Amino acid sequence: FMEFVFPVGTSTRFRPVYWLFTYLQMAIIGNHVDWFVAFNVICNIIVAYELFYICRRLSGSRLLPFLSALCYLASRFAYYQIGQALGLMETLAQFFALWIFYLLYVYMNRPNDRTRAELIAEGEAVLVQTGQKPELSLRLVRSSDMYFAGALALYVLLCFTHERYLCLLPLFYMVLAV
């Protein structure tokens, strides 16, 4: 397992997340090479559902998300992913990239709440009742910052899935600048 997921000296690329999922895919499928297509179809259906979910959350419509997911499944890119063993890598990368875009969108559009540390600095300490004893609760990060942190974590997974997506790094700087 370790040699497959973290090959040393045998590969020119470092894709441990993809190799982990490939290892799991091969463990599930076994010697049935012809099942790769069915497995990749299921993975693409998951990505289409993800696209449906994100479009539904952003638009509030029912028709637009359905058409978006349908267009994705009918696209040449989905067909490319389904038809070969490397399709799992492309599907994983697309899955992570879509979630990164969604989390950054939510991060940018959430109201900017103040941290408890900022409230304390302004003399507005907030007491939280836990049991019988009141205690001061400090939250050093904003709740919206968790969306940005989640997007960064997915970006790390994405970079170790397919190096092509390194180009998304300026997106994080743009979001911070805005």
XYZ file of C-alpha atoms in Angstrom:
178
model
C 0.000 0.000 0.000
C 2.696 2.515 0.977
C 4.735 1.788 -2.164
C 1.642 2.271 -4.319
C 0.437 5.504 -2.705
C 3.915 7.002 -2.107
C 6.179 5.635 -4.841
C 9.775 6.688 -4.377
C 11.877 6.988 -7.523
C 9.392 5.197 -9.770
C 7.184 8.099 -10.803
C 7.806 11.575 -12.169
C 4.658 12.965 -10.492
C 3.565 13.049 -6.864
C -0.174 12.295 -6.710
C -0.779 10.459 -3.433
C -4.476 11.382 -3.189
C -5.160 10.029 -6.675
C -3.066 6.926 -6.030
C -4.927 6.316 -2.756
C -8.273 6.445 -4.539
C -6.904 4.306 -7.367
C -5.744 1.747 -4.808
C -9.224 1.734 -3.273
C -10.819 1.474 -6.713
C -8.650 -1.511 -7.591
C -9.401 -3.098 -4.212
C -13.122 -2.788 -4.927
C -13.016 -3.836 -8.577
C -10.304 -6.464 -8.348
C -9.459 -8.213 -11.620
C -12.594 -7.005 -13.409
C -11.034 -4.374 -15.670
C -14.298 -3.954 -17.558
C -15.907 -2.584 -14.361
C -13.765 0.559 -14.550
C -16.362 2.146 -16.819
C -19.219 1.453 -14.395
C -17.145 2.730 -11.475
C -16.269 5.922 -13.368
C -19.925 6.394 -14.349
C -20.877 6.266 -10.662
C -18.113 8.778 -9.835
C -19.377 11.124 -12.556
C -22.930 10.819 -11.256
C -21.594 11.935 -7.863
C -19.932 14.956 -9.508
C -23.169 15.719 -11.382
C -25.072 15.598 -8.095
C -22.466 17.907 -6.558
C -22.975 20.324 -9.453
C -26.754 20.038 -8.986
C -26.425 20.741 -5.248
C -24.168 23.766 -5.697
C -26.302 25.257 -8.485
C -29.421 24.645 -6.411
C -27.916 26.431 -3.395
C -26.776 29.382 -5.487
C -29.764 29.816 -7.783
C -32.675 28.542 -5.721
C -34.143 27.182 -8.936
C -34.932 23.557 -9.731
C -34.607 23.614 -13.495
C -31.196 25.310 -13.810
C -29.371 22.843 -11.499
C -30.979 19.902 -13.253
C -29.959 21.214 -16.678
C -26.430 21.962 -15.426
C -25.981 18.422 -14.116
C -27.483 16.975 -17.290
C -25.195 19.084 -19.496
C -22.201 17.924 -17.476
C -23.144 14.258 -17.871
C -23.654 14.752 -21.610
C -20.385 16.639 -22.079
C -17.278 15.350 -23.781
C -15.339 15.863 -20.550
C -17.568 13.419 -18.650
C -17.283 10.975 -21.531
C -13.489 11.316 -21.426
C -13.483 10.626 -17.700
C -15.707 7.585 -18.011
C -13.831 5.934 -20.844
C -10.394 5.453 -19.285
C -8.670 4.434 -16.056
C -7.248 7.939 -15.547
C -10.811 9.218 -15.476
C -10.821 8.786 -11.719
C -8.066 11.383 -11.402
C -9.965 13.891 -13.529
C -13.205 13.233 -11.656
C -11.541 13.669 -8.254
C -9.859 16.871 -9.364
C -13.109 18.266 -10.692
C -14.931 17.277 -7.501
C -12.390 19.136 -5.345
C -12.279 22.161 -7.677
C -16.065 22.605 -7.643
C -16.138 22.505 -3.841
C -13.284 25.014 -3.691
C -15.221 27.432 -5.897
C -18.363 26.966 -3.822
C -16.624 27.431 -0.455
C -14.840 30.556 -1.665
C -18.106 31.931 -3.018
C -19.795 31.356 0.344
C -16.810 32.889 2.130
C -17.014 36.033 0.008
C -20.781 36.437 0.374
C -21.272 35.718 4.081
C -21.697 38.675 6.398
C -18.458 39.524 8.149
C -19.096 38.633 11.784
C -16.796 39.826 14.540
C -14.709 37.392 16.551
C -15.160 37.122 20.262
C -11.589 38.363 20.663
C -12.622 41.568 18.866
C -15.663 41.892 21.105
C -13.503 41.524 24.190
C -11.053 44.095 22.865
C -13.963 46.524 22.580
C -15.083 45.777 26.118
C -18.141 43.762 25.088
C -17.139 40.430 26.637
C -19.570 37.646 25.943
C -20.308 35.164 28.687
C -21.436 31.714 27.700
C -23.280 29.596 30.236
C -21.869 26.076 30.361
C -23.429 24.183 33.210
C -23.519 26.150 36.477
C -20.365 28.201 35.980
C -20.249 31.058 33.446
C -17.042 31.181 31.470
C -15.596 33.411 28.829
C -15.678 31.843 25.392
C -13.047 32.993 22.913
C -13.377 32.333 19.245
C -10.242 33.536 17.539
C -11.487 33.068 13.985
C -14.683 34.130 12.314
C -17.153 31.427 11.416
C -16.884 32.478 7.775
C -13.126 31.878 7.924
C -13.852 28.167 8.192
C -15.087 28.233 4.604
C -11.775 29.704 3.487
C -9.857 27.145 5.572
C -11.944 24.350 4.059
C -11.196 25.625 0.562
C -7.470 25.692 1.388
C -7.606 22.115 2.692
C -9.348 20.991 -0.491
C -6.747 22.881 -2.527
C -3.984 20.847 -0.881
C -5.865 17.641 -1.715
C -6.410 18.927 -5.247
C -2.717 19.666 -5.764
C -1.856 16.121 -4.684
C -4.498 14.757 -7.043
C -3.576 16.557 -10.259
C -0.822 19.135 -10.607
C -2.705 20.971 -13.361
C -4.851 22.664 -10.740
C -1.930 24.525 -9.155
C -3.135 27.388 -11.318
C -6.034 27.958 -8.872
C -3.700 29.486 -6.265
C -4.203 33.096 -7.490
C -7.931 32.590 -6.899
C -7.293 32.538 -3.136
C -5.340 35.789 -3.325
C -8.091 37.371 -5.370
C -10.719 36.319 -2.826
C -8.645 37.768 0.007
C -8.120 41.000 -1.906
C -11.824 41.395 -2.583
